[in-house]
PDB file of C-alpha atoms in Angstrom:
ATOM      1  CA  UNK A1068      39.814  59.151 -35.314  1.00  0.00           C
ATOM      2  CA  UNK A1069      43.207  60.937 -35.350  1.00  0.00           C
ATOM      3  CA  UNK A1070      42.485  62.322 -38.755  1.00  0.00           C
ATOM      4  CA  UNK A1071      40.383  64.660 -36.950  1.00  0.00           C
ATOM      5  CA  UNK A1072      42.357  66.147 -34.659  1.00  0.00           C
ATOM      6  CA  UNK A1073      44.452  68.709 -35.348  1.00  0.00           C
ATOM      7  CA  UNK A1074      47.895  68.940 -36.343  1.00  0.00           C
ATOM      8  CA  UNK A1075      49.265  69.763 -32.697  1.00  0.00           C
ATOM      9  CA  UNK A1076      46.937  66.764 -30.835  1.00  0.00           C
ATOM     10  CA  UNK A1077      47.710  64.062 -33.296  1.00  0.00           C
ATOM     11  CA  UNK A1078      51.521  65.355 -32.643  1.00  0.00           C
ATOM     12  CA  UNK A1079      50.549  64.669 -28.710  1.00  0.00           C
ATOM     13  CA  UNK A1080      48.500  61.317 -29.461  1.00  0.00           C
ATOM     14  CA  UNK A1081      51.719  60.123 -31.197  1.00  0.00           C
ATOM     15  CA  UNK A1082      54.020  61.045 -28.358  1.00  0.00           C
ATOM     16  CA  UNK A1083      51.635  60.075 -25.912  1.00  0.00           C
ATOM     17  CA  UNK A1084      51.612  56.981 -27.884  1.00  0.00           C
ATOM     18  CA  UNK A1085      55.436  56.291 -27.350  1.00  0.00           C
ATOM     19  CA  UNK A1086      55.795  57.514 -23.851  1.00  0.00           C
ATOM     20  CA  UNK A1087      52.923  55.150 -22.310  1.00  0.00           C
ATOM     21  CA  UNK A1088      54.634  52.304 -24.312  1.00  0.00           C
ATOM     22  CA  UNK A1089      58.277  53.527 -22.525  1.00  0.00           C
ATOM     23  CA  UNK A1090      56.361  53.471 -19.419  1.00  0.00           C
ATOM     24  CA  UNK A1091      54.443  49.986 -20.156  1.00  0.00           C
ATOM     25  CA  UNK A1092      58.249  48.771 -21.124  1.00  0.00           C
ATOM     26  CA  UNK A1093      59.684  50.132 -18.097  1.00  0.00           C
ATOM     27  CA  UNK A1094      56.805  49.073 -15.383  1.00  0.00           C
ATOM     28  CA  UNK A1095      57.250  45.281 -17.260  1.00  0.00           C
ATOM     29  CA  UNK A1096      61.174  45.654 -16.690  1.00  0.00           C
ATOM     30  CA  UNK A1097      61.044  46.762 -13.002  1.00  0.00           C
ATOM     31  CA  UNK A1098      58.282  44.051 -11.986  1.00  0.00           C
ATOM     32  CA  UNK A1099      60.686  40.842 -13.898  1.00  0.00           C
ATOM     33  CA  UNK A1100      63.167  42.408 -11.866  1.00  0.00           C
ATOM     34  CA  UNK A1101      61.485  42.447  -8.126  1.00  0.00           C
ATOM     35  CA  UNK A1102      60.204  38.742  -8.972  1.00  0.00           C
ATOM     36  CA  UNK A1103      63.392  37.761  -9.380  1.00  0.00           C
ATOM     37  CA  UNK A1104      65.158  39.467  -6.725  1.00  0.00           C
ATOM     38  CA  UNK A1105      62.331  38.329  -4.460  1.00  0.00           C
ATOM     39  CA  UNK A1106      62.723  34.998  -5.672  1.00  0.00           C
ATOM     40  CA  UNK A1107      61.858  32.239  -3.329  1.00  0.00           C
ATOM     41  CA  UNK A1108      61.543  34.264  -0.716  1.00  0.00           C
ATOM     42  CA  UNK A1109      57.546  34.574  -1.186  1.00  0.00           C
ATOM     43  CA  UNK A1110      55.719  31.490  -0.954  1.00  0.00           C
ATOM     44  CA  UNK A1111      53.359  30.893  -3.765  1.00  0.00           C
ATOM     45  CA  UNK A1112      50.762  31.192  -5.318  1.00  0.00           C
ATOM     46  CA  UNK A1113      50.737  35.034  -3.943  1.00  0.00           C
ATOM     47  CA  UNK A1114      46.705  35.673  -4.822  1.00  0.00           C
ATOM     48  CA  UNK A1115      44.148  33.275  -6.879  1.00  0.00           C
ATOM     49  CA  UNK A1116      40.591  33.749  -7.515  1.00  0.00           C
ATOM     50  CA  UNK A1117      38.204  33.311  -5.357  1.00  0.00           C
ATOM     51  CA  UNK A1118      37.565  29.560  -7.362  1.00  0.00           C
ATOM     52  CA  UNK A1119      41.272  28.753  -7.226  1.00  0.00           C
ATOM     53  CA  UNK A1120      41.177  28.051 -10.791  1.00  0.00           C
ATOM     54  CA  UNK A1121      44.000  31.278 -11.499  1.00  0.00           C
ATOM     55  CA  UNK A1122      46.749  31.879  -9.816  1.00  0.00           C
ATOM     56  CA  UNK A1123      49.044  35.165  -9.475  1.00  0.00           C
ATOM     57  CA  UNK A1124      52.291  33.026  -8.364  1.00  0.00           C
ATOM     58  CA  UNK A1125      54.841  35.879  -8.130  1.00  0.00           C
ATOM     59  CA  UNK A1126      55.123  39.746  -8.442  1.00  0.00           C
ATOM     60  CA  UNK A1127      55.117  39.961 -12.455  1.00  0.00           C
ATOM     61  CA  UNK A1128      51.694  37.983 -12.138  1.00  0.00           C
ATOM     62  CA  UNK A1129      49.969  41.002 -10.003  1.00  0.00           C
ATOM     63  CA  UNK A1130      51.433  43.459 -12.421  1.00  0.00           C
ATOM     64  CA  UNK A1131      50.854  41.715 -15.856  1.00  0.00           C
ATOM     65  CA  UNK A1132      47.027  41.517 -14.348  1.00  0.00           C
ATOM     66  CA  UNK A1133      46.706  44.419 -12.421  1.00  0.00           C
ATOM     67  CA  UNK A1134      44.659  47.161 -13.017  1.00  0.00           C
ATOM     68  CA  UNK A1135      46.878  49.841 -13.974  1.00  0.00           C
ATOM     69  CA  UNK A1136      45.525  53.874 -13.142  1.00  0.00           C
ATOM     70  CA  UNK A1137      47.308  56.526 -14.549  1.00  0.00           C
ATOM     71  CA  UNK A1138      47.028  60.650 -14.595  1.00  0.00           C
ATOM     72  CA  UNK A1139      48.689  63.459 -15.776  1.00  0.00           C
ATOM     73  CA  UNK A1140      48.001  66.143 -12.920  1.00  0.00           C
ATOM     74  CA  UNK A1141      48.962  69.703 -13.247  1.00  0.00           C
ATOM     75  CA  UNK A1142      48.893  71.891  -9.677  1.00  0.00           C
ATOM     76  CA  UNK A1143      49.038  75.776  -9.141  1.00  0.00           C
ATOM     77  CA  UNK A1144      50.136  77.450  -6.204  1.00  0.00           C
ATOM     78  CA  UNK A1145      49.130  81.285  -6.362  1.00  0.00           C
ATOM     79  CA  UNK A1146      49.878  83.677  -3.440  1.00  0.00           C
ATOM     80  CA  UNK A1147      46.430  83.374  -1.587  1.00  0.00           C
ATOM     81  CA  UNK A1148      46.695  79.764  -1.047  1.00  0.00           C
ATOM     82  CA  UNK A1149      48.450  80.319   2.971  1.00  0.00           C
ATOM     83  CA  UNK A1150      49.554  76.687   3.205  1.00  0.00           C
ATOM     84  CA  UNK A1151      52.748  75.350   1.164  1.00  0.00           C
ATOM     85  CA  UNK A1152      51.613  71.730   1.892  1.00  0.00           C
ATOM     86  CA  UNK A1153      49.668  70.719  -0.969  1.00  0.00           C
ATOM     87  CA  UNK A1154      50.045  67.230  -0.684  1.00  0.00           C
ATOM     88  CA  UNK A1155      49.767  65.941   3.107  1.00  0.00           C
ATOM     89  CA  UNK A1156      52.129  62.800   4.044  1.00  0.00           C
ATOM     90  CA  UNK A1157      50.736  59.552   3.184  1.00  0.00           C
ATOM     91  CA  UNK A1158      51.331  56.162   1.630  1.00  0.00           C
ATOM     92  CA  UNK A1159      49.280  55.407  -1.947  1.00  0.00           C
ATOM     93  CA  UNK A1160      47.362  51.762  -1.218  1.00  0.00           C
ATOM     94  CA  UNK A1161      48.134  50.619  -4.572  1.00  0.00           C
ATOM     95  CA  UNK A1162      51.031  48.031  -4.882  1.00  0.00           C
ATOM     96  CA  UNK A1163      53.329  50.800  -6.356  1.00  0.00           C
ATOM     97  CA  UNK A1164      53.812  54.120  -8.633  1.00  0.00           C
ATOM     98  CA  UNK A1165      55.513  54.994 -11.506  1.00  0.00           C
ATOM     99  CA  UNK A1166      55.798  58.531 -12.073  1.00  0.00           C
ATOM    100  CA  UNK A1167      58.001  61.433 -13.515  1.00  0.00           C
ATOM    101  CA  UNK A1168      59.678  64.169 -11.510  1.00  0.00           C
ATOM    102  CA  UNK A1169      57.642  66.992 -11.182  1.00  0.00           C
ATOM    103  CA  UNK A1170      58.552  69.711 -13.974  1.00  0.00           C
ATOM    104  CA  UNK A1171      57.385  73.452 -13.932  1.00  0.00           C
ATOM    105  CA  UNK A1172      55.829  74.925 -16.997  1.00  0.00           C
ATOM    106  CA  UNK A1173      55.526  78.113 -17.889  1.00  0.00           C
ATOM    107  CA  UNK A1174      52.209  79.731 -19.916  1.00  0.00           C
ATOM    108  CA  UNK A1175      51.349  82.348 -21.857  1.00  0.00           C
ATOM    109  CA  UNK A1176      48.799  84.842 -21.550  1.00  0.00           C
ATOM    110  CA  UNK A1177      46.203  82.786 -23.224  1.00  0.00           C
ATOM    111  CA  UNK A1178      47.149  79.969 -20.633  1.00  0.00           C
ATOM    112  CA  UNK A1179      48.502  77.461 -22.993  1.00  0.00           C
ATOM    113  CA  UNK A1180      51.856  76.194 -22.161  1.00  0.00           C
ATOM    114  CA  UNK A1181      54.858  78.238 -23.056  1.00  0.00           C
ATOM    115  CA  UNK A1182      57.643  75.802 -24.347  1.00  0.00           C
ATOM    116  CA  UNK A1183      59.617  78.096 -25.706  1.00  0.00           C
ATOM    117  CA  UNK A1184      61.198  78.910 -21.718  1.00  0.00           C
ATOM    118  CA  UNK A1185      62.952  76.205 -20.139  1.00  0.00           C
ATOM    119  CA  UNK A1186      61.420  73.375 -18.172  1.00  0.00           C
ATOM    120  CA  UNK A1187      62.665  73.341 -14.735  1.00  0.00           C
ATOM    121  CA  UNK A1188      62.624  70.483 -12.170  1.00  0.00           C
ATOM    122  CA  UNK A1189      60.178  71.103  -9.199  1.00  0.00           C
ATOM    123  CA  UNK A1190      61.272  70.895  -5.865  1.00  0.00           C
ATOM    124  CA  UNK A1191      59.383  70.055  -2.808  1.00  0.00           C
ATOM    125  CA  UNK A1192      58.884  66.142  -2.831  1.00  0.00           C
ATOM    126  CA  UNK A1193      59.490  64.625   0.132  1.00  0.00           C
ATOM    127  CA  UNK A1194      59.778  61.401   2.270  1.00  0.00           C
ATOM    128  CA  UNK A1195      59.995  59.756   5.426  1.00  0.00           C
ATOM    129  CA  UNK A1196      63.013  57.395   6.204  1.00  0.00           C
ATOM    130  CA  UNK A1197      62.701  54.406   7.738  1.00  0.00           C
ATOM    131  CA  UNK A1198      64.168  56.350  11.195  1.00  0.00           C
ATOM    132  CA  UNK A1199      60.855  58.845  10.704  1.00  0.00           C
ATOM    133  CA  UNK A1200      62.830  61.666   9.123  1.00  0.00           C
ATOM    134  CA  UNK A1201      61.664  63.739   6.586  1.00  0.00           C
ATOM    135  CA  UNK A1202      63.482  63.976   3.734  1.00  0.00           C
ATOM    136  CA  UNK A1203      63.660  66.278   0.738  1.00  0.00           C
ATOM    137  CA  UNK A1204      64.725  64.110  -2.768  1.00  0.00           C
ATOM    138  CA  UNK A1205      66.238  66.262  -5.135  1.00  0.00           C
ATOM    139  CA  UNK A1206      64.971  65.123  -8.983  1.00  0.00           C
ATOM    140  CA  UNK A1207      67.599  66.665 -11.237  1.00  0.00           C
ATOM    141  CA  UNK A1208      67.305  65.840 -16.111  1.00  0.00           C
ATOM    142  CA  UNK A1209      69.115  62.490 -15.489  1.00  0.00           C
ATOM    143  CA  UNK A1210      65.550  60.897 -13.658  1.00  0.00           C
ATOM    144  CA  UNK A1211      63.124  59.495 -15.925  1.00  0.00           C
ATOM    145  CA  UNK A1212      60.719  57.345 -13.931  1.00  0.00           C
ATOM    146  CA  UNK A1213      60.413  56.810 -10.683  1.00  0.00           C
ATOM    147  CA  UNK A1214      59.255  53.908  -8.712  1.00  0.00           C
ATOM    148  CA  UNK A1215      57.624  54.114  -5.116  1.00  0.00           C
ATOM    149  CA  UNK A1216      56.005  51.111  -3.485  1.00  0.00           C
ATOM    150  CA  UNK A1217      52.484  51.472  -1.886  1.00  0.00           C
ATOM    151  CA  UNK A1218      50.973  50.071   1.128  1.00  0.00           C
ATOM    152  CA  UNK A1219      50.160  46.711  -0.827  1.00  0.00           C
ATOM    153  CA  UNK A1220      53.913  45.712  -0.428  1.00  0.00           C
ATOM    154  CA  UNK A1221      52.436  44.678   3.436  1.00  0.00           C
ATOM    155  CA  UNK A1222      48.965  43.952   2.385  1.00  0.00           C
ATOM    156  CA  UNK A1223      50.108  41.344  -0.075  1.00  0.00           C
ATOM    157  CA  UNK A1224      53.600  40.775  -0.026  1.00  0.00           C
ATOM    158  CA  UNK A1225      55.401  41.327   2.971  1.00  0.00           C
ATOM    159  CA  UNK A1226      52.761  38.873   4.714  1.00  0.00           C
ATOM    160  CA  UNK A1227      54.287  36.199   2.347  1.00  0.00           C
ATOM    161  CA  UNK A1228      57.930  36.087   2.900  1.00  0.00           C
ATOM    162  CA  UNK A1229      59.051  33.239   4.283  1.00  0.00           C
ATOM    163  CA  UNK A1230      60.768  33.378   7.739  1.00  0.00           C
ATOM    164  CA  UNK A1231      64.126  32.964   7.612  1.00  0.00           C
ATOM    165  CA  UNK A1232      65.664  35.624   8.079  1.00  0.00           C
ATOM    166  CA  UNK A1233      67.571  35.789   4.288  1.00  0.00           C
ATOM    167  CA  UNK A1234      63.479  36.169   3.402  1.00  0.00           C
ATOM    168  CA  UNK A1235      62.763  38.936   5.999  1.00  0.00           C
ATOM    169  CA  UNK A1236      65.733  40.518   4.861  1.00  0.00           C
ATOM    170  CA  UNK A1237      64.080  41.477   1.806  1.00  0.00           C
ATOM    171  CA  UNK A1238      60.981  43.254   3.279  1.00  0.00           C
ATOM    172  CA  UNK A1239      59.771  45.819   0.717  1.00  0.00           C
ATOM    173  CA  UNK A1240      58.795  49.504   2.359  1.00  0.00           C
ATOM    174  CA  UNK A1241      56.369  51.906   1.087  1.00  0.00           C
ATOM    175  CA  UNK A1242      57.572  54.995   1.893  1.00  0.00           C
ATOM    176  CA  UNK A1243      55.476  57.873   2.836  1.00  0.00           C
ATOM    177  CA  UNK A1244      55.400  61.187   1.056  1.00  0.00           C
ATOM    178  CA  UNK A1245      54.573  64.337   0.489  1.00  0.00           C
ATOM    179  CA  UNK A1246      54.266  67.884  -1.936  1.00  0.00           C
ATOM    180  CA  UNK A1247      54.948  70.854  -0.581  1.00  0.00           C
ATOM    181  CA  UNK A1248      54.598  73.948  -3.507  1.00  0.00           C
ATOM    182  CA  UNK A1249      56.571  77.276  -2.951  1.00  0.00           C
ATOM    183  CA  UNK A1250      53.706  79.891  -3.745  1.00  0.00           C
ATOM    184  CA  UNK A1251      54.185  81.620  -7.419  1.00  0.00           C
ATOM    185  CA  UNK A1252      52.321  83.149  -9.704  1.00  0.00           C
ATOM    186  CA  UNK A1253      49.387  81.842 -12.029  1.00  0.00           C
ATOM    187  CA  UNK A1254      51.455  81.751 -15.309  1.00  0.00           C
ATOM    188  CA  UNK A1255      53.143  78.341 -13.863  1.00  0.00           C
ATOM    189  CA  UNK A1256      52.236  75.205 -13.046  1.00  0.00           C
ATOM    190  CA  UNK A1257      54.021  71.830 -11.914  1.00  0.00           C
ATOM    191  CA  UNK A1258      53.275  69.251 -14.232  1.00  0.00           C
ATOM    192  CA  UNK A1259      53.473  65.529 -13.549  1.00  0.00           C
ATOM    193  CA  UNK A1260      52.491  61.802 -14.601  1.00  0.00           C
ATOM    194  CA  UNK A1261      52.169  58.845 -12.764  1.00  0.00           C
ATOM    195  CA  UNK A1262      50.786  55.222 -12.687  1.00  0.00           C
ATOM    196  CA  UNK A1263      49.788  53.295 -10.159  1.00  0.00           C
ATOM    197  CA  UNK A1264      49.505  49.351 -10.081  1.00  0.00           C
ATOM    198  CA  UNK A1265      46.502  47.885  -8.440  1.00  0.00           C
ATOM    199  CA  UNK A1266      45.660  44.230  -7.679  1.00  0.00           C
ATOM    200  CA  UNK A1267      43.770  42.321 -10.217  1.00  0.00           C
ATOM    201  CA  UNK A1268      39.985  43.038  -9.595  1.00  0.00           C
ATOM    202  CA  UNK A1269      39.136  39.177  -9.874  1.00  0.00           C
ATOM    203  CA  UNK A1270      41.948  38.271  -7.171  1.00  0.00           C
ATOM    204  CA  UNK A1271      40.461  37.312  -3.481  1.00  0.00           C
ATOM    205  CA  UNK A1272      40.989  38.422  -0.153  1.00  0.00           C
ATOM    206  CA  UNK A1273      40.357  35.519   2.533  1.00  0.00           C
ATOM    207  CA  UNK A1274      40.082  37.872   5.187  1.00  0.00           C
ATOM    208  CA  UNK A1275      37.353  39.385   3.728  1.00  0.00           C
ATOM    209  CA  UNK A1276      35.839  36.810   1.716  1.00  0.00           C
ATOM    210  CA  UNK A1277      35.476  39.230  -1.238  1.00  0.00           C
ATOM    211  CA  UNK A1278      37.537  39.959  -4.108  1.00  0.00           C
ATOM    212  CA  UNK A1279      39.257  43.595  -4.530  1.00  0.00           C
ATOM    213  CA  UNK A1280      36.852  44.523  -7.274  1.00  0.00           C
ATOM    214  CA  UNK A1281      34.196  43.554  -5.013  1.00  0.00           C
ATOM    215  CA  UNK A1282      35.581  46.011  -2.464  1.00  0.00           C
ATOM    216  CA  UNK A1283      36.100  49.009  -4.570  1.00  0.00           C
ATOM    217  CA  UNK A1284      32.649  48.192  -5.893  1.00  0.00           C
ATOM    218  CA  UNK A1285      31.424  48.416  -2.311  1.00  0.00           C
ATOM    219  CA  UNK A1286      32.956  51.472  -2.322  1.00  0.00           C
ATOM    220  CA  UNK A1287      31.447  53.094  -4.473  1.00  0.00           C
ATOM    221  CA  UNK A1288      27.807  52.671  -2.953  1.00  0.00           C
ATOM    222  CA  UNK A1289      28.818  54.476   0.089  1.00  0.00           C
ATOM    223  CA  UNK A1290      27.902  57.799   0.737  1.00  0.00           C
ATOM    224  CA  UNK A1291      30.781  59.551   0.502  1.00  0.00           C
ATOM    225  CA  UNK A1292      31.107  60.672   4.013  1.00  0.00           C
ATOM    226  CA  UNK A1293      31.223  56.986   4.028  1.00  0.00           C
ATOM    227  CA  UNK A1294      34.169  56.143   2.077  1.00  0.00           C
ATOM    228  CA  UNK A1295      37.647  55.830   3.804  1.00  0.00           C
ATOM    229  CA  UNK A1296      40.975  55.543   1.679  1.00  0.00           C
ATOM    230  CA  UNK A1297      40.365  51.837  -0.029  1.00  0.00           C
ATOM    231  CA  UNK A1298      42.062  49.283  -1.733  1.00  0.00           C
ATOM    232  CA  UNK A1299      44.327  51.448  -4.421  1.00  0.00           C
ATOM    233  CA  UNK A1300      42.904  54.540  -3.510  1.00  0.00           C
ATOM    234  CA  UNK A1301      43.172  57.789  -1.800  1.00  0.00           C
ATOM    235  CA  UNK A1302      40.855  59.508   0.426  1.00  0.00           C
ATOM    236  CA  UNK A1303      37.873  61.027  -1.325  1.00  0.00           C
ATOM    237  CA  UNK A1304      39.069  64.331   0.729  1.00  0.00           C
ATOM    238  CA  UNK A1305      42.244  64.446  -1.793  1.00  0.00           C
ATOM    239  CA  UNK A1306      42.266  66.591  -4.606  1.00  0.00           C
ATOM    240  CA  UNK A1307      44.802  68.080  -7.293  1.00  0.00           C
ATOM    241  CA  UNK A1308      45.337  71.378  -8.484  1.00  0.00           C
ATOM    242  CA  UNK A1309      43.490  71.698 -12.002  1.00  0.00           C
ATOM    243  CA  UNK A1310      46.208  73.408 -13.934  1.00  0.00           C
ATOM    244  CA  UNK A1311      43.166  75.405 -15.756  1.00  0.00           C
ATOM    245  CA  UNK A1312      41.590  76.616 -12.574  1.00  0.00           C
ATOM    246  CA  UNK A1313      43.918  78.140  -9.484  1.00  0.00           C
ATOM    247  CA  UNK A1314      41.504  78.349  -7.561  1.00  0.00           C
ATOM    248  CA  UNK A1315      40.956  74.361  -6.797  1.00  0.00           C
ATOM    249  CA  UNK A1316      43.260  73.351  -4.161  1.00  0.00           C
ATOM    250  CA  UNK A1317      42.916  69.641  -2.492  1.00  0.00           C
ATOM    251  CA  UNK A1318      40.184  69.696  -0.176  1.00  0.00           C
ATOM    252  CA  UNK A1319      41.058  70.870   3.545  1.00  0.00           C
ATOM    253  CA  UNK A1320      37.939  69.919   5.235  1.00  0.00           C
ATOM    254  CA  UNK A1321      36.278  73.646   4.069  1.00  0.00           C
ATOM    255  CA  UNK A1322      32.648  71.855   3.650  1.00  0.00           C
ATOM    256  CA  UNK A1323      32.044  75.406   1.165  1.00  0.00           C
ATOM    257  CA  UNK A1324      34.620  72.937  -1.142  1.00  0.00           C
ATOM    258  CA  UNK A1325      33.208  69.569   0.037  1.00  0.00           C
ATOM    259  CA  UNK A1326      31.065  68.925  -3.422  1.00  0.00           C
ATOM    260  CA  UNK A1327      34.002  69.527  -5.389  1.00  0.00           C
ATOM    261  CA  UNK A1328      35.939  66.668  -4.310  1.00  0.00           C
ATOM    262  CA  UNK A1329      32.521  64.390  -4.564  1.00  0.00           C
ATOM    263  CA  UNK A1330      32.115  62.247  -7.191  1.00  0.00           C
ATOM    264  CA  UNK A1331      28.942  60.229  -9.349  1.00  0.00           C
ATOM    265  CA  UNK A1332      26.894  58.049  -8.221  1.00  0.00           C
ATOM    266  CA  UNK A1333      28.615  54.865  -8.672  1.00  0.00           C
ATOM    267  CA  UNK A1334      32.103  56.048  -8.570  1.00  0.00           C
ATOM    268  CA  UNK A1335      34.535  56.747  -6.260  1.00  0.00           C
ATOM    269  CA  UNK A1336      37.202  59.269  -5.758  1.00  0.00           C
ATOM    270  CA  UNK A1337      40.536  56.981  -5.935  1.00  0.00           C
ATOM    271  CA  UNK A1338      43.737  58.189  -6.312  1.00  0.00           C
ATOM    272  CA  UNK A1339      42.747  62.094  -7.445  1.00  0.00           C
ATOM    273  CA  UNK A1340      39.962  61.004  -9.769  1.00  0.00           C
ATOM    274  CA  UNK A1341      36.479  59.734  -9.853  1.00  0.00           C
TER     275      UNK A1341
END
């Protein structure tokens, strides 16, 4: 219970507390929003279950009954690490992410944060336009949250605009992207949350004939030299930088790292975690 914890984690329960519910509030906003906009653009019902006895008619729908994965990942970038790509380009295969600007935190020499120094705004996301450039975004205090859509914006809703063209005019784009982490020293870190929305597990795939928790279940039984990037996942060959370890780095096909990135029997390794 929280009467256990000390004074500084129930202080970070409570504030942990409010910002999920900001971010709940937020997520809610921005998917009452894109149902609208879509409007009747998509044909509906957009998913059901595999009985047809529930349907997901319009974007809220998938997001009210989505499974929702969220992380706070902190990544290090100390001077023998040779490559500044930390992140390689890519597109997450959730529906879409939430997520706060990267912010670099200083520590102190007992490697607990420092916030007594200011928190600065990381640099080095990127994206690729719709022309195949690659552009830098530059975060700056006045972004909050941030919204990116994933490659389920084709898997399941792209394929269900209508086709006139005021429909196809309204084609959502997941955009791909990547980290790239100037090298400094091991007293910061870049700090950041995110969320990402995944289709309801009991919803069903025709093409496949199984639902999207069968599929990450199937998943999971694969070896994982097995596994590719699945439904709302990454590649098992992703990781983070653990902001309490420099030495981890994401996994660059080193097999001397290869049983760090692997995960339990039974799990998976989706989107940075097991």
């Amino acid at each position: 219970s929280d009467s256990d914890l000390s004074a500084s984690c129930q202080d970070f329960s409570k504030n942990l507390h409010d910002f999920r519910t900001t971010v709940d509030e937020t997520t809610n906003a921005f998917a009452n929003r894109l149902s609208f906009e879509m409007g009747s653009s998509l044909t509906a019902p957009l998913m059901t279950t595999e009985d047809g006895s529930h349907s997901f008619n319009d974007v809220k729908d998938i997001v009210s009954s989505g499974e929702h994965l969220e992380h706070f990942h902190s990544y290090q970038k100390t001077g023998y690490h040779s490559s500044e790509q930390t992140i390689d380009l890519h597109v997450d295969q959730g529906f879409f992410i939430v997520f706060t600007p990267g912010l670099i935190v200083s520590h102190n020499a007992k490697v607990k944060p420092d916030l007594s120094r200011p928190l600065v705004e990381s640099e080095g996301f990127y994206v690729e336009t719709s022309d195949g450039n690659r552009s830098l975004v530059q975060f700056d205090a006045s972004d909050d949250l941030i919204f990116l859509m994933g490659d389920g914006a084709d898997q399941y809703i792209n394929n269900q605009l209508r086709a006139d063209s005021t429909s196809q005019q309204k084609r959502l784009r997941a955009a791909p992207h990547a980290v790239s982490l100037k090298t400094h020293d091991d007293s910061l870190a870049r700090v950041w949350y995110g969320r990402m929305i995944l289709p309801p597990k009991d919803a069903y795939i025709p093409s496949t004939a199984q639902t999207y928790g069968d599929v990450r279940n199937l998943l999971s039984s694969l070896p994982d030299g097995e596994r590719q990037a699945g439904v709302g996942c990454s590649s098992y060959t992703m990781r983070a930088l653990d902001g309490t370890n420099s030495t981890d780095e994401e996994h660059d096909g080193d097999d001397t790292q290869s049983d760090k990135s692997q995960c339990d029997e039974g799990s998976i390794y989706c989107w940075f975690r097991c």
